[in-house]
mmCIF file of C-alpha atoms in Angstrom:
data_model
loop_
_atom_site.group_PDB
_atom_site.id
_atom_site.type_symbol
_atom_site.label_atom_id
_atom_site.label_comp_id
_atom_site.label_asym_id
_atom_site.label_seq_id
_atom_site.Cartn_x
_atom_site.Cartn_y
_atom_site.Cartn_z
ATOM 1 C CA MET A 1 179.429 -63.450 -115.916
ATOM 2 C CA ALA A 2 179.909 -60.662 -118.446
ATOM 3 C CA GLY A 3 176.245 -59.862 -117.966
ATOM 4 C CA GLN A 4 176.898 -58.544 -114.480
ATOM 5 C CA GLN A 5 179.500 -56.125 -115.734
ATOM 6 C CA ARG A 6 177.246 -54.890 -118.484
ATOM 7 C CA VAL A 7 174.426 -54.195 -116.040
ATOM 8 C CA TYR A 8 176.697 -52.089 -113.855
ATOM 9 C CA LYS A 9 178.029 -50.177 -116.857
ATOM 10 C CA GLN A 10 174.491 -49.346 -117.910
ATOM 11 C CA LYS A 11 173.597 -48.106 -114.486
ATOM 12 C CA ILE A 12 176.671 -45.906 -114.353
ATOM 13 C CA LYS A 13 175.819 -44.461 -117.752
ATOM 14 C CA SER A 14 172.250 -43.606 -116.859
ATOM 15 C CA THR A 15 173.238 -42.125 -113.511
ATOM 16 C CA GLN A 16 175.781 -39.963 -115.268
ATOM 17 C CA THR A 17 173.084 -38.628 -117.559
ATOM 18 C CA LEU A 18 170.875 -37.882 -114.594
ATOM 19 C CA LYS A 19 173.712 -36.187 -112.822
ATOM 20 C CA LYS A 20 174.237 -33.889 -115.774
ATOM 21 C CA MET A 21 170.571 -33.006 -115.691
ATOM 22 C CA PHE A 22 170.582 -32.304 -111.966
ATOM 23 C CA ARG A 23 173.649 -30.171 -112.350
ATOM 24 C CA ALA A 24 172.034 -28.185 -115.151
ATOM 25 C CA MET A 25 168.872 -27.622 -113.125
ATOM 26 C CA GLU A 26 170.915 -26.530 -110.160
ATOM 27 C CA LEU A 27 172.743 -23.984 -112.277
ATOM 28 C CA ILE A 28 169.548 -22.718 -113.866
ATOM 29 C CA ALA A 29 167.921 -22.271 -110.464
ATOM 30 C CA ALA A 30 171.030 -20.533 -109.154
ATOM 31 C CA SER A 31 171.072 -18.079 -112.033
ATOM 32 C CA ARG A 32 167.376 -17.321 -111.671
ATOM 33 C CA ILE A 33 167.523 -16.631 -107.961
ATOM 34 C CA GLY A 34 169.542 -13.517 -108.638
ATOM 35 C CA LYS A 35 166.847 -12.307 -110.985
ATOM 36 C CA ALA A 36 164.058 -13.190 -108.582
ATOM 37 C CA ARG A 37 165.689 -11.278 -105.755
ATOM 38 C CA ASP A 38 166.314 -8.405 -108.089
ATOM 39 C CA ARG A 39 162.621 -8.269 -108.889
ATOM 40 C CA ALA A 40 161.766 -8.265 -105.218
ATOM 41 C CA VAL A 41 164.144 -5.353 -104.714
ATOM 42 C CA LYS A 42 162.637 -3.479 -107.659
ATOM 43 C CA ALA A 43 159.157 -3.932 -106.253
ATOM 44 C CA SER A 44 160.024 -2.571 -102.853
ATOM 45 C CA PRO A 45 159.847 1.205 -103.617
ATOM 46 C CA TYR A 46 156.227 0.702 -104.634
ATOM 47 C CA THR A 47 155.390 -1.304 -101.536
ATOM 48 C CA ARG A 48 157.135 1.274 -99.396
ATOM 49 C CA ALA A 49 155.265 4.162 -101.001
ATOM 50 C CA ILE A 50 151.902 2.450 -100.561
ATOM 51 C CA THR A 51 152.587 1.438 -96.977
ATOM 52 C CA ARG A 52 153.672 4.948 -96.128
ATOM 53 C CA ALA A 53 150.604 6.439 -97.676
ATOM 54 C CA VAL A 54 148.297 3.995 -95.923
ATOM 55 C CA SER A 55 149.802 4.809 -92.569
ATOM 56 C CA ALA A 56 149.610 8.506 -93.378
ATOM 57 C CA VAL A 57 145.898 8.230 -93.961
ATOM 58 C CA ALA A 58 145.427 5.945 -90.994
ATOM 59 C CA SER A 59 147.124 8.371 -88.651
ATOM 60 C CA HIS A 60 144.884 11.215 -89.752
ATOM 61 C CA THR A 61 141.446 9.800 -89.944
ATOM 62 C CA ASP A 62 139.546 7.033 -88.322
ATOM 63 C CA VAL A 63 139.849 4.316 -90.828
ATOM 64 C CA ASP A 64 136.435 3.076 -91.678
ATOM 65 C CA HIS A 65 136.428 1.219 -94.922
ATOM 66 C CA VAL A 66 134.776 -1.823 -96.433
ATOM 67 C CA LEU A 67 138.095 -3.618 -96.513
ATOM 68 C CA THR A 68 138.758 -3.096 -92.829
ATOM 69 C CA LYS A 69 135.365 -4.179 -91.562
ATOM 70 C CA ASP A 70 134.677 -7.667 -90.305
ATOM 71 C CA ARG A 71 132.023 -9.442 -92.275
ATOM 72 C CA THR A 72 129.649 -11.527 -90.263
ATOM 73 C CA ASP A 73 127.075 -12.345 -92.886
ATOM 74 C CA THR A 74 128.878 -15.357 -94.315
ATOM 75 C CA ASN A 75 131.182 -18.071 -93.026
ATOM 76 C CA ARG A 76 132.950 -18.569 -96.306
ATOM 77 C CA VAL A 77 136.626 -17.634 -96.140
ATOM 78 C CA ALA A 78 139.062 -17.422 -99.012
ATOM 79 C CA LEU A 79 142.367 -19.237 -98.875
ATOM 80 C CA LEU A 80 145.075 -18.356 -101.371
ATOM 81 C CA VAL A 81 147.739 -21.048 -101.588
ATOM 82 C CA VAL A 82 150.930 -20.170 -103.451
ATOM 83 C CA THR A 83 152.727 -23.264 -104.768
ATOM 84 C CA SER A 84 155.133 -23.992 -107.600
ATOM 85 C CA ASP A 85 154.429 -25.154 -111.117
ATOM 86 C CA ARG A 86 157.138 -27.755 -111.217
ATOM 87 C CA GLY A 87 158.548 -30.185 -108.744
ATOM 88 C CA MET A 88 162.222 -30.988 -108.323
ATOM 89 C CA ALA A 89 162.355 -28.502 -105.485
ATOM 90 C CA GLY A 90 162.675 -30.804 -102.524
ATOM 91 C CA ALA A 91 160.037 -30.320 -99.882
ATOM 92 C CA TYR A 92 159.062 -26.863 -101.101
ATOM 93 C CA SER A 93 155.549 -27.605 -102.286
ATOM 94 C CA ALA A 94 154.912 -30.248 -99.649
ATOM 95 C CA THR A 95 155.760 -27.807 -96.880
ATOM 96 C CA VAL A 96 153.501 -25.033 -98.063
ATOM 97 C CA LEU A 97 150.673 -27.466 -98.805
ATOM 98 C CA ARG A 98 150.964 -29.008 -95.355
ATOM 99 C CA GLU A 99 150.655 -25.557 -93.832
ATOM 100 C CA ALA A 100 147.656 -24.827 -96.041
ATOM 101 C CA GLU A 101 145.989 -28.083 -95.027
ATOM 102 C CA ARG A 102 146.587 -27.313 -91.375
ATOM 103 C CA LEU A 103 144.991 -23.901 -91.745
ATOM 104 C CA ARG A 104 142.111 -25.361 -93.731
ATOM 105 C CA ALA A 105 141.432 -27.966 -91.065
ATOM 106 C CA GLN A 106 141.502 -25.293 -88.406
ATOM 107 C CA LEU A 107 139.129 -23.045 -90.320
ATOM 108 C CA ILE A 108 136.704 -25.914 -90.771
ATOM 109 C CA GLU A 109 136.969 -26.631 -87.071
ATOM 110 C CA ASP A 110 136.073 -23.008 -86.385
ATOM 111 C CA GLY A 111 132.880 -23.538 -88.323
ATOM 112 C CA LYS A 112 134.067 -21.744 -91.432
ATOM 113 C CA ASP A 113 133.836 -22.796 -95.009
ATOM 114 C CA PRO A 114 137.197 -22.369 -96.758
ATOM 115 C CA VAL A 115 137.174 -21.567 -100.448
ATOM 116 C CA LEU A 116 140.420 -22.377 -102.191
ATOM 117 C CA TYR A 117 142.299 -20.227 -104.651
ATOM 118 C CA VAL A 118 145.504 -21.871 -105.808
ATOM 119 C CA THR A 119 148.474 -20.766 -107.874
ATOM 120 C CA GLY A 120 150.884 -23.339 -109.278
ATOM 121 C CA ARG A 121 150.352 -26.779 -110.819
ATOM 122 C CA ARG A 122 151.621 -28.632 -107.764
ATOM 123 C CA GLY A 123 148.876 -27.256 -105.587
ATOM 124 C CA VAL A 124 146.232 -27.824 -108.225
ATOM 125 C CA SER A 125 147.168 -31.488 -108.645
ATOM 126 C CA PHE A 126 147.427 -31.938 -104.873
ATOM 127 C CA TYR A 127 143.845 -30.798 -104.348
ATOM 128 C CA GLY A 128 142.648 -32.403 -107.560
ATOM 129 C CA PHE A 129 143.882 -35.774 -106.339
ATOM 130 C CA ARG A 130 141.995 -35.339 -103.096
ATOM 131 C CA GLY A 131 138.848 -34.290 -104.873
ATOM 132 C CA ILE A 132 138.741 -30.891 -103.206
ATOM 133 C CA GLU A 133 137.072 -28.241 -105.244
ATOM 134 C CA LEU A 134 139.079 -25.191 -106.214
ATOM 135 C CA GLU A 135 137.387 -21.887 -106.756
ATOM 136 C CA ARG A 136 140.014 -20.459 -109.070
ATOM 137 C CA THR A 137 143.500 -21.435 -110.159
ATOM 138 C CA TRP A 138 146.388 -19.704 -111.816
ATOM 139 C CA LEU A 139 149.046 -21.710 -113.620
ATOM 140 C CA GLY A 140 152.396 -20.892 -115.135
ATOM 141 C CA ASP A 141 155.122 -18.434 -114.188
ATOM 142 C CA SER A 142 155.381 -19.585 -110.597
ATOM 143 C CA ASP A 143 159.120 -18.938 -110.625
ATOM 144 C CA ASN A 144 158.739 -15.631 -112.412
ATOM 145 C CA PRO A 145 155.441 -14.053 -111.390
ATOM 146 C CA ARG A 146 154.202 -11.235 -113.566
ATOM 147 C CA VAL A 147 152.507 -8.123 -112.242
ATOM 148 C CA GLU A 148 149.457 -8.691 -114.405
ATOM 149 C CA VAL A 149 148.854 -12.071 -112.805
ATOM 150 C CA ALA A 150 149.290 -10.629 -109.326
ATOM 151 C CA GLU A 151 146.838 -7.859 -110.184
ATOM 152 C CA GLU A 152 144.351 -10.385 -111.459
ATOM 153 C CA ILE A 153 144.661 -12.503 -108.326
ATOM 154 C CA GLY A 154 144.318 -9.436 -106.139
ATOM 155 C CA GLN A 155 141.317 -8.197 -108.066
ATOM 156 C CA THR A 156 139.602 -11.586 -107.937
ATOM 157 C CA LEU A 157 140.051 -11.823 -104.197
ATOM 158 C CA LEU A 158 139.021 -8.236 -103.560
ATOM 159 C CA ASP A 159 135.925 -8.785 -105.644
ATOM 160 C CA ALA A 160 135.155 -11.911 -103.654
ATOM 161 C CA PHE A 161 135.511 -9.979 -100.418
ATOM 162 C CA ARG A 162 133.237 -7.222 -101.625
ATOM 163 C CA ALA A 163 130.683 -9.519 -103.212
ATOM 164 C CA PRO A 164 127.338 -10.121 -101.519
ATOM 165 C CA VAL A 165 126.712 -13.471 -99.870
ATOM 166 C CA ASP A 166 124.668 -15.016 -102.657
ATOM 167 C CA ALA A 167 127.323 -14.064 -105.220
ATOM 168 C CA GLY A 168 129.931 -16.074 -103.355
ATOM 169 C CA GLY A 169 131.248 -13.400 -101.048
ATOM 170 C CA VAL A 170 133.896 -14.307 -98.516
ATOM 171 C CA ALA A 171 134.430 -12.935 -95.038
ATOM 172 C CA GLU A 172 138.189 -13.324 -94.768
ATOM 173 C CA LEU A 173 141.222 -13.811 -96.905
ATOM 174 C CA HIS A 174 144.154 -15.902 -95.802
ATOM 175 C CA VAL A 175 147.309 -16.280 -97.829
ATOM 176 C CA VAL A 176 149.675 -19.218 -97.470
ATOM 177 C CA TYR A 177 153.034 -18.719 -99.147
ATOM 178 C CA THR A 178 156.693 -19.365 -98.533
ATOM 179 C CA ARG A 179 158.713 -16.527 -97.141
ATOM 180 C CA PHE A 180 162.238 -16.145 -98.406
ATOM 181 C CA ARG A 181 164.394 -15.567 -95.370
ATOM 182 C CA SER A 182 167.720 -16.513 -96.861
ATOM 183 C CA MET A 183 169.223 -18.902 -99.375
ATOM 184 C CA VAL A 184 169.085 -21.709 -96.835
ATOM 185 C CA ALA A 185 165.945 -20.828 -94.925
ATOM 186 C CA GLN A 186 162.498 -20.502 -96.423
ATOM 187 C CA GLU A 187 159.490 -20.919 -94.257
ATOM 188 C CA PRO A 188 155.805 -21.284 -94.939
ATOM 189 C CA GLN A 189 153.871 -18.243 -93.849
ATOM 190 C CA VAL A 190 150.208 -17.680 -93.171
ATOM 191 C CA LEU A 191 148.841 -14.175 -93.477
ATOM 192 C CA ARG A 192 145.365 -12.925 -92.814
ATOM 193 C CA MET A 193 145.083 -10.212 -95.394
ATOM 194 C CA LEU A 194 141.426 -9.282 -95.240
ATOM 195 C CA PRO A 195 139.793 -7.674 -93.430
ATOM 196 C CA LEU A 196 142.735 -5.364 -93.074
ATOM 197 C CA GLU A 197 143.934 -4.433 -89.671
ATOM 198 C CA VAL A 198 145.165 -0.927 -90.002
ATOM 199 C CA VAL A 199 147.468 0.030 -87.224
ATOM 200 C CA ASP A 200 148.894 3.504 -87.002
ATOM 201 C CA GLY A 201 152.193 3.523 -88.810
ATOM 202 C CA VAL A 202 151.792 0.146 -90.459
ATOM 203 C CA ALA A 203 155.075 -1.707 -90.305
ATOM 204 C CA GLU A 204 157.114 1.408 -90.372
ATOM 205 C CA PRO A 205 159.495 1.761 -87.489
ATOM 206 C CA THR A 206 160.362 5.334 -88.198
ATOM 207 C CA SER A 207 160.810 8.252 -85.916
ATOM 208 C CA GLU A 208 159.907 10.906 -88.440
ATOM 209 C CA VAL A 209 156.617 12.578 -87.831
ATOM 210 C CA MET A 210 153.939 12.140 -90.424
ATOM 211 C CA PRO A 211 153.239 15.549 -91.925
ATOM 212 C CA LEU A 212 149.747 16.910 -92.003
ATOM 213 C CA TYR A 213 148.604 15.786 -95.389
ATOM 214 C CA GLU A 214 145.950 17.387 -97.441
ATOM 215 C CA PHE A 215 143.840 14.759 -99.123
ATOM 216 C CA GLU A 216 142.681 15.154 -102.649
ATOM 217 C CA PRO A 217 139.748 14.774 -103.257
ATOM 218 C CA SER A 218 139.060 13.459 -99.717
ATOM 219 C CA ALA A 219 140.593 11.141 -97.141
ATOM 220 C CA ASP A 220 137.986 8.503 -97.873
ATOM 221 C CA ALA A 221 138.578 8.650 -101.586
ATOM 222 C CA VAL A 222 142.307 8.359 -101.083
ATOM 223 C CA LEU A 223 141.801 5.385 -98.815
ATOM 224 C CA ASP A 224 139.480 3.901 -101.388
ATOM 225 C CA ALA A 225 142.238 4.100 -103.960
ATOM 226 C CA LEU A 226 144.993 3.012 -101.611
ATOM 227 C CA LEU A 227 143.720 -0.074 -99.870
ATOM 228 C CA PRO A 228 143.066 -2.231 -102.950
ATOM 229 C CA ARG A 229 146.519 -1.285 -104.222
ATOM 230 C CA TYR A 230 147.946 -2.168 -100.853
ATOM 231 C CA ILE A 231 146.358 -5.621 -100.977
ATOM 232 C CA ARG A 232 147.491 -6.193 -104.537
ATOM 233 C CA SER A 233 151.018 -5.160 -103.749
ATOM 234 C CA ARG A 234 151.061 -7.484 -100.738
ATOM 235 C CA ILE A 235 149.918 -10.344 -102.949
ATOM 236 C CA PHE A 236 152.508 -9.513 -105.577
ATOM 237 C CA ASN A 237 155.107 -9.419 -102.845
ATOM 238 C CA SER A 238 154.126 -12.850 -101.564
ATOM 239 C CA LEU A 239 154.304 -14.241 -105.105
ATOM 240 C CA LEU A 240 157.786 -12.806 -105.509
ATOM 241 C CA GLN A 241 158.890 -14.250 -102.184
ATOM 242 C CA ALA A 242 157.443 -17.618 -103.108
ATOM 243 C CA ALA A 243 159.281 -17.538 -106.427
ATOM 244 C CA ALA A 244 162.606 -16.811 -104.772
ATOM 245 C CA SER A 245 161.942 -19.537 -102.194
ATOM 246 C CA GLU A 246 161.038 -22.032 -104.899
ATOM 247 C CA LEU A 247 164.247 -21.380 -106.775
ATOM 248 C CA ALA A 248 166.352 -21.571 -103.639
ATOM 249 C CA ALA A 249 164.689 -24.843 -102.634
ATOM 250 C CA ARG A 250 165.204 -26.215 -106.127
ATOM 251 C CA GLN A 251 168.834 -25.228 -106.187
ATOM 252 C CA ARG A 252 169.441 -26.959 -102.882
ATOM 253 C CA ALA A 253 167.489 -30.078 -103.829
ATOM 254 C CA MET A 254 169.318 -30.358 -107.134
ATOM 255 C CA HIS A 255 172.641 -29.850 -105.447
ATOM 256 C CA THR A 256 171.927 -32.779 -103.126
ATOM 257 C CA ALA A 257 170.702 -34.843 -106.062
ATOM 258 C CA THR A 258 173.929 -34.185 -107.945
ATOM 259 C CA GLU A 259 175.953 -35.330 -104.969
ATOM 260 C CA ASN A 260 173.840 -38.437 -104.508
ATOM 261 C CA ALA A 261 174.228 -39.284 -108.184
ATOM 262 C CA GLN A 262 177.989 -39.038 -107.772
ATOM 263 C CA ASP A 263 177.817 -41.393 -104.781
ATOM 264 C CA ILE A 264 175.859 -43.928 -106.811
ATOM 265 C CA ILE A 265 178.325 -43.684 -109.672
ATOM 266 C CA THR A 266 181.240 -44.324 -107.299
ATOM 267 C CA ASN A 267 179.445 -47.314 -105.820
ATOM 268 C CA TYR A 268 178.613 -48.881 -109.141
ATOM 269 C CA THR A 269 182.113 -48.285 -110.455
ATOM 270 C CA ARG A 270 183.464 -50.261 -107.510
ATOM 271 C CA LEU A 271 180.974 -53.060 -108.100
ATOM 272 C CA ALA A 272 181.783 -53.111 -111.809
ATOM 273 C CA ASN A 273 185.505 -53.362 -111.045
ATOM 274 C CA GLN A 274 184.831 -56.181 -108.644
ATOM 275 C CA ALA A 275 182.768 -58.025 -111.219
ATOM 276 C CA ARG A 276 185.517 -57.609 -113.820
ATOM 277 C CA GLN A 277 188.134 -58.874 -111.406
ATOM 278 C CA ALA A 278 185.975 -61.855 -110.457
ATOM 279 C CA GLU A 279 185.575 -62.702 -114.108
ATOM 280 C CA ILE A 280 189.333 -62.602 -114.716
ATOM 281 C CA THR A 281 190.029 -64.723 -111.646
ATOM 282 C CA GLN A 282 187.504 -67.264 -112.738
ATOM 283 C CA GLU A 283 188.917 -67.416 -116.252
ATOM 284 C CA ILE A 284 192.459 -67.950 -114.912
ATOM 285 C CA SER A 285 191.368 -70.695 -112.566
ATOM 286 C CA GLU A 286 189.508 -72.363 -115.420
ATOM 287 C CA ILE A 287 192.584 -72.268 -117.656
ATOM 288 C CA VAL A 288 194.859 -73.474 -114.868
ATOM 289 C CA SER A 289 192.589 -76.328 -113.912
ATOM 290 C CA GLY A 290 192.210 -77.226 -117.597
ATOM 291 C CA ALA A 291 195.985 -77.331 -118.038
ATOM 292 C CA ASP A 292 196.322 -79.387 -114.839
ATOM 293 C CA ALA A 293 193.796 -81.895 -116.130
ATOM 294 C CA LEU A 294 195.696 -82.194 -119.446
ATOM 295 C CA ALA A 295 199.047 -82.637 -117.650
ATOM 296 C CA ALA A 296 197.607 -85.311 -115.373
ATOM 297 C CA SER A 297 196.216 -87.407 -118.194
ATOM 298 C CA MET B 1 166.060 23.129 -103.492
ATOM 299 C CA PRO B 2 164.692 20.863 -106.191
ATOM 300 C CA LEU B 3 161.975 18.296 -105.773
ATOM 301 C CA ASN B 4 163.003 14.724 -105.218
ATOM 302 C CA VAL B 5 160.876 12.672 -107.514
ATOM 303 C CA GLU B 6 160.218 8.976 -107.739
ATOM 304 C CA ILE B 7 157.794 7.403 -110.185
ATOM 305 C CA VAL B 8 157.101 3.802 -109.272
ATOM 306 C CA SER B 9 154.890 0.950 -110.403
ATOM 307 C CA PRO B 10 154.627 -2.464 -108.727
ATOM 308 C CA ASP B 11 157.463 -4.027 -110.658
ATOM 309 C CA ARG B 12 159.884 -1.190 -111.257
ATOM 310 C CA THR B 13 160.932 2.357 -110.724
ATOM 311 C CA TRP B 14 160.106 4.303 -113.859
ATOM 312 C CA TRP B 15 162.018 7.412 -113.128
ATOM 313 C CA SER B 16 163.730 8.990 -110.207
ATOM 314 C CA GLY B 17 165.694 12.177 -109.895
ATOM 315 C CA GLU B 18 165.431 15.842 -109.164
ATOM 316 C CA ALA B 19 162.872 18.056 -110.762
ATOM 317 C CA VAL B 20 161.814 21.672 -110.856
ATOM 318 C CA SER B 21 158.114 21.091 -111.298
ATOM 319 C CA ILE B 22 155.542 18.389 -111.736
ATOM 320 C CA GLY B 23 152.121 18.315 -113.273
ATOM 321 C CA ALA B 24 149.830 15.473 -112.360
ATOM 322 C CA PRO B 25 146.211 14.691 -113.237
ATOM 323 C CA ALA B 26 144.623 14.570 -109.786
ATOM 324 C CA ALA B 27 141.078 13.343 -109.448
ATOM 325 C CA ASP B 28 139.539 16.818 -109.178
ATOM 326 C CA GLY B 29 141.736 18.606 -111.649
ATOM 327 C CA ASP B 30 145.353 18.903 -112.587
ATOM 328 C CA LEU B 31 147.807 19.423 -109.796
ATOM 329 C CA GLY B 32 150.931 21.487 -110.240
ATOM 330 C CA ILE B 33 153.724 21.024 -107.777
ATOM 331 C CA LEU B 34 156.675 23.281 -107.140
ATOM 332 C CA THR B 35 159.103 23.180 -104.256
ATOM 333 C CA GLY B 36 157.646 23.989 -100.874
ATOM 334 C CA HIS B 37 154.295 22.514 -101.741
ATOM 335 C CA GLN B 38 152.188 21.532 -98.781
ATOM 336 C CA PRO B 39 152.016 17.789 -98.041
ATOM 337 C CA VAL B 40 149.324 16.239 -100.140
ATOM 338 C CA LEU B 41 148.058 12.782 -100.949
ATOM 339 C CA ALA B 42 146.035 12.769 -104.124
ATOM 340 C CA VAL B 43 144.383 10.155 -106.241
ATOM 341 C CA LEU B 44 145.244 10.317 -109.909
ATOM 342 C CA ARG B 45 142.868 9.781 -112.781
ATOM 343 C CA ALA B 46 143.953 8.701 -116.248
ATOM 344 C CA GLY B 47 145.995 11.399 -117.868
ATOM 345 C CA VAL B 48 149.503 12.628 -118.369
ATOM 346 C CA VAL B 49 152.152 13.197 -115.739
ATOM 347 C CA ARG B 50 154.661 15.875 -116.633
ATOM 348 C CA VAL B 51 157.986 16.210 -114.925
ATOM 349 C CA ARG B 52 160.457 18.998 -115.602
ATOM 350 C CA PRO B 53 163.810 17.750 -114.361
ATOM 351 C CA THR B 54 166.521 20.100 -113.181
ATOM 352 C CA SER B 55 168.484 19.193 -116.267
ATOM 353 C CA GLY B 56 167.513 17.629 -119.534
ATOM 354 C CA GLU B 57 164.265 17.426 -121.386
ATOM 355 C CA ALA B 58 160.831 17.348 -119.867
ATOM 356 C CA ILE B 59 159.299 13.958 -119.253
ATOM 357 C CA THR B 60 155.751 13.051 -120.025
ATOM 358 C CA MET B 61 154.140 9.810 -119.070
ATOM 359 C CA ASP B 62 150.648 8.461 -119.673
ATOM 360 C CA VAL B 63 149.083 6.964 -116.600
ATOM 361 C CA ASP B 64 145.864 5.051 -116.118
ATOM 362 C CA GLY B 65 145.567 5.893 -112.466
ATOM 363 C CA GLY B 66 147.473 5.822 -109.231
ATOM 364 C CA PHE B 67 148.246 8.371 -106.614
ATOM 365 C CA ILE B 68 150.769 11.010 -105.750
ATOM 366 C CA SER B 69 152.215 11.892 -102.408
ATOM 367 C CA VAL B 70 154.096 15.101 -101.713
ATOM 368 C CA ASP B 71 155.997 15.448 -98.511
ATOM 369 C CA GLN B 72 158.687 18.003 -97.825
ATOM 370 C CA ASP B 73 159.803 18.279 -101.425
ATOM 371 C CA SER B 74 159.955 14.555 -101.886
ATOM 372 C CA VAL B 75 157.366 13.410 -104.355
ATOM 373 C CA THR B 76 156.306 9.860 -104.967
ATOM 374 C CA ILE B 77 154.070 9.088 -107.890
ATOM 375 C CA VAL B 78 152.611 5.623 -107.794
ATOM 376 C CA VAL B 79 151.235 4.485 -111.112
ATOM 377 C CA ASP B 80 149.184 1.430 -111.922
ATOM 378 C CA PRO B 81 150.884 -1.449 -113.673
ATOM 379 C CA THR B 82 148.578 -1.263 -116.653
ATOM 380 C CA THR B 83 150.441 1.828 -117.770
ATOM 381 C CA ASN B 84 151.915 1.173 -121.170
ATOM 382 C CA GLU B 85 155.542 0.338 -121.537
ATOM 383 C CA ASP B 86 157.919 2.710 -123.305
ATOM 384 C CA GLN B 87 155.804 5.648 -122.266
ATOM 385 C CA ALA B 88 158.389 7.328 -120.134
ATOM 386 C CA SER B 89 160.177 9.213 -122.838
ATOM 387 C CA GLY B 90 163.499 10.679 -121.948
ATOM 388 C CA GLU B 91 164.032 8.003 -119.324
ATOM 389 C CA ASN B 92 167.507 8.096 -117.931
#
C-alpha cells in the first residue's frame, strides 16, 4: 500500500508549489495596487483642470459643438470594453464582460448596431470565441495603462464619432469598465461618453462663482480644444480605474487561492498520515499472524 | 502676491509653485501673464512656456499644445502628453 502514500506526498508537493505561486502573485498585485492608485492620484489635477475649464466655457456660452450633438444619420454605436490582459483575477473579467454583453444586447434590441472596441486579451478572446467581430483592439499594459495608449484609444473613438456614415461613423460611444470603489469593492460601470452632455458646472459641487473668462482666440475654439481632451482624459481615467480594480481583484482572488491551497495541503497530510498508519498496522498484524502460525505448527 | 502656477499633463504634474510671470504661446500670439491678470482661457499652440518663479532659475518647457487658464492669480497650464520628457529644466 506504499503507493497510496506516495500519491498523497506528490499531491502535497504540487499543491505547495502552487501555493507559493499564488502567494507570489498576491504580493505582486498588492505592491502594484499602490502604484496604480498613485497614478490615478497623479492624473487627477489634469482631469480637474479640464473639467473646470469645460464647465467655465459651458457656463458662458451655449455649447454647440460636434461632440455634443446627437447623430441621427447612423445607427452604429461604439462600445469600448475595458478588460484585463491576464486572468487569475477572480470574476473581474467575467463581471465586466457580462455587463458589456448586457449593454450590447440592449443596444441591439433598441435597433442599434454596436461596434466593439476592446482593450485586454481576456475580452478579445471572449469575443473571438463567440465569433463576434471586433473593430479595434488594444493589448498589453492592462494593469499599467500608458497615456499614449489612452490617447490613441481616445483619438480612434473621436475619429469614429466624427467620421461620416460611409467611413464607419458611429452615433454614440459607450464605455464599459470597472470602477475602483475600494480595495474590496469594484463594480462594472457603463458610461455614455458621446455625445457629451454638458451640464453647467460639470461634476463640480463648488460654491465659488465662475469668473468671467476671456476666451482666446474664441469660445468656440477653446471648446474645440477642450472637449477632445476631456474625452481622452475620461478614457484614461477609466483605464486607470480598471487597472486598479484588476489588481485589487487579483490580489483578493490569489489570497483566497493561497488559503484554499493550504486547506488542501492539510487534508492530504491527514490522508497521508492515515495511509502510513494503516500500512504499519497491516504490517504488524501480518507479522503477528505469521508468528502465531509458526507457534501453532 | 505671486501667481500660483500648476503645469499638468494627463499622467503627472510637471511643475507647481509660485511665480512672478509666465509667458505662454497662445493660439493668436504669445501671452504674458503677471499678477492681477484678467481671467482667461486660451488655447496653446506648439511653442515654449516660460515661467519665472519667485525664487530660483527661470523654467522653460517645450509644449506641443494644450491650454492655459488664468483665474484670480491661479494659473493652470495643461499640456498635451506628447510633450517630450526631461523638458522641464530646473524642475524642483
